[in-house]
Amino acid sequence: MREIILISFLGPDQPNQFTRLMQVLSVHSLQILDVGQAVIHNQLTLGIVVASDNETATALAMKEILILAHDIGLTVRFKPISYAEYDQWVREGGRTRYIVTALAPELTAAHLQAVTKIVSSQGFNIETVTRLSGRLDLDQHSIFPPRACIQFGLSGQMLDAQAMRAACLSLSGELNVDVAVQEDNAYRRNRRLVCFDMDSTLIEQEVIDELALEAGVGPQVAEITERAMLGELDFQQSFRARVALLKGLDASVLPKIAERLTVTEGAERLISTLKALGYKTAILSGGFQYFAEYLQAKLGIDEVHANILDVQDGLVTGEVKGAIVDGARKAELLRQLAEKMGISLEQAMAVGDGANDLPMLSIAGLGVAYRAKPLVRQNANQAISSVGLDGVLYLLGMHDKDLNRA
């Protein structure tokens, strides 16, 4: 009769352990049906599911495993698995799987308890728990701001996606922890294009507000900008109204404004990492081409699309050249870039903070609202607010230990 057995090992991790265990199983021709291993602080947890039609061979293998485990300091347990249990496990292998990423300056037990409570309420089973952030040095300060990231691998079917999204957003506001939920499919592991909004995303400022300060119309423009970003005003209408207020501004101030722009925390590390790993990057901005190109040169962005501020005789005319890059145009540009690269939209990622970013966030395989307005956070696929822009790398499944080599 065919036997199926789960062998579980626990104890100190040492070189060559796995090879020696496999040697015993090989001698007795046991079939390996599944295997999984994790090591935390040099402590090993290893599980192996084996099968055999030869009861004598199985018994001899178990005896030798017990002797070997004792010799190398491992505790070992054997658990018979019924055909019914194994068959159910096989059938569950085809079920949709999800990845939940918890991200914050510091993750406490309270954070993880709250996240896993949401997970459990949706009927998921946690299969893997992985730390993506680097090892915490208690004595020295990192050159990067504090951050922690834990990734949960889940099995099961989501009961109510809308309810889970609402719970994650609520938790983010209560505990300053970002929780991203993604389907774990081939597209998630093969993003190729990342498109960014510029103002208040790659840079901390809204450039049109900086221009308005130089033109002496700061308060008027800032009020319109805020209402537009909150989604209270049509972008094109509000944009033309703000640009009109800049009429007569001396264009010689543009380089001065560019030099004082502040790159968002984590943006330089994010872009340099994406470049090193072969991703294509683009700025799709409702701001101005001059500043997008300045940022392109500074960060090494592959492509930029923004509005062209009309200048005649050294003065801003209060108009823009060509079509305005609004929300619909951003989404269309993202489609064009993906098509040019020969990739699916599922392989594209978009990051932005304003209402005019929602169209591109909604069509990208991964849309991330970064330190965004409430309307945008509620409608985007994912949201990050607790850490710098390079926190996006964790949503791509990257480990800090790997990023240090990129």
Tab-separated table of N, CA and C in Angstrom, residues 205 252-263 290-291 294 298:
chain	number	residue	atom	x	y	z
A	205	GLN	N	7.337	69.267	-4.621
A	205	GLN	CA	6.571	70.453	-4.930
A	205	GLN	C	5.576	70.241	-6.066
A	252	SER	N	13.295	83.481	-17.481
A	252	SER	CA	14.643	83.271	-16.928
A	252	SER	C	14.599	82.661	-15.526
A	253	VAL	N	13.420	82.652	-14.892
A	253	VAL	CA	13.326	82.084	-13.544
A	253	VAL	C	13.200	80.564	-13.589
A	254	LEU	N	12.952	79.992	-14.758
A	254	LEU	CA	12.733	78.544	-14.837
A	254	LEU	C	13.914	77.722	-14.319
A	255	PRO	N	15.165	78.041	-14.736
A	255	PRO	CA	16.303	77.270	-14.205
A	255	PRO	C	16.441	77.398	-12.685
A	256	LYS	N	16.150	78.576	-12.165
A	256	LYS	CA	16.257	78.782	-10.714
A	256	LYS	C	15.242	77.905	-9.973
A	257	ILE	N	14.036	77.826	-10.517
A	257	ILE	CA	13.014	76.977	-9.900
A	257	ILE	C	13.415	75.508	-9.981
A	258	ALA	N	13.935	75.098	-11.127
A	258	ALA	CA	14.341	73.706	-11.303
A	258	ALA	C	15.389	73.305	-10.273
A	259	GLU	N	16.330	74.177	-10.018
A	259	GLU	CA	17.420	73.856	-9.097
A	259	GLU	C	16.959	73.724	-7.656
A	260	ARG	N	15.842	74.357	-7.312
A	260	ARG	CA	15.386	74.271	-5.921
A	260	ARG	C	14.330	73.185	-5.707
A	261	LEU	N	14.003	72.456	-6.751
A	261	LEU	CA	13.052	71.361	-6.593
A	261	LEU	C	13.652	70.252	-5.721
A	262	THR	N	12.855	69.697	-4.861
A	262	THR	CA	13.306	68.654	-3.938
A	262	THR	C	12.834	67.291	-4.416
A	263	VAL	N	13.779	66.411	-4.701
A	263	VAL	CA	13.431	65.058	-5.119
A	263	VAL	C	12.848	64.310	-3.918
A	290	TYR	N	9.687	71.322	-19.390
A	290	TYR	CA	11.000	71.853	-19.018
A	290	TYR	C	11.502	71.177	-17.741
A	291	PHE	N	10.627	71.085	-16.745
A	291	PHE	CA	11.026	70.524	-15.454
A	291	PHE	C	11.084	68.994	-15.506
A	294	TYR	N	14.395	68.275	-16.938
A	294	TYR	CA	15.418	68.527	-15.919
A	294	TYR	C	15.522	67.312	-14.994
A	298	LYS	N	18.492	64.396	-14.315
A	298	LYS	CA	18.992	64.227	-12.948
A	298	LYS	C	18.883	62.774	-12.479
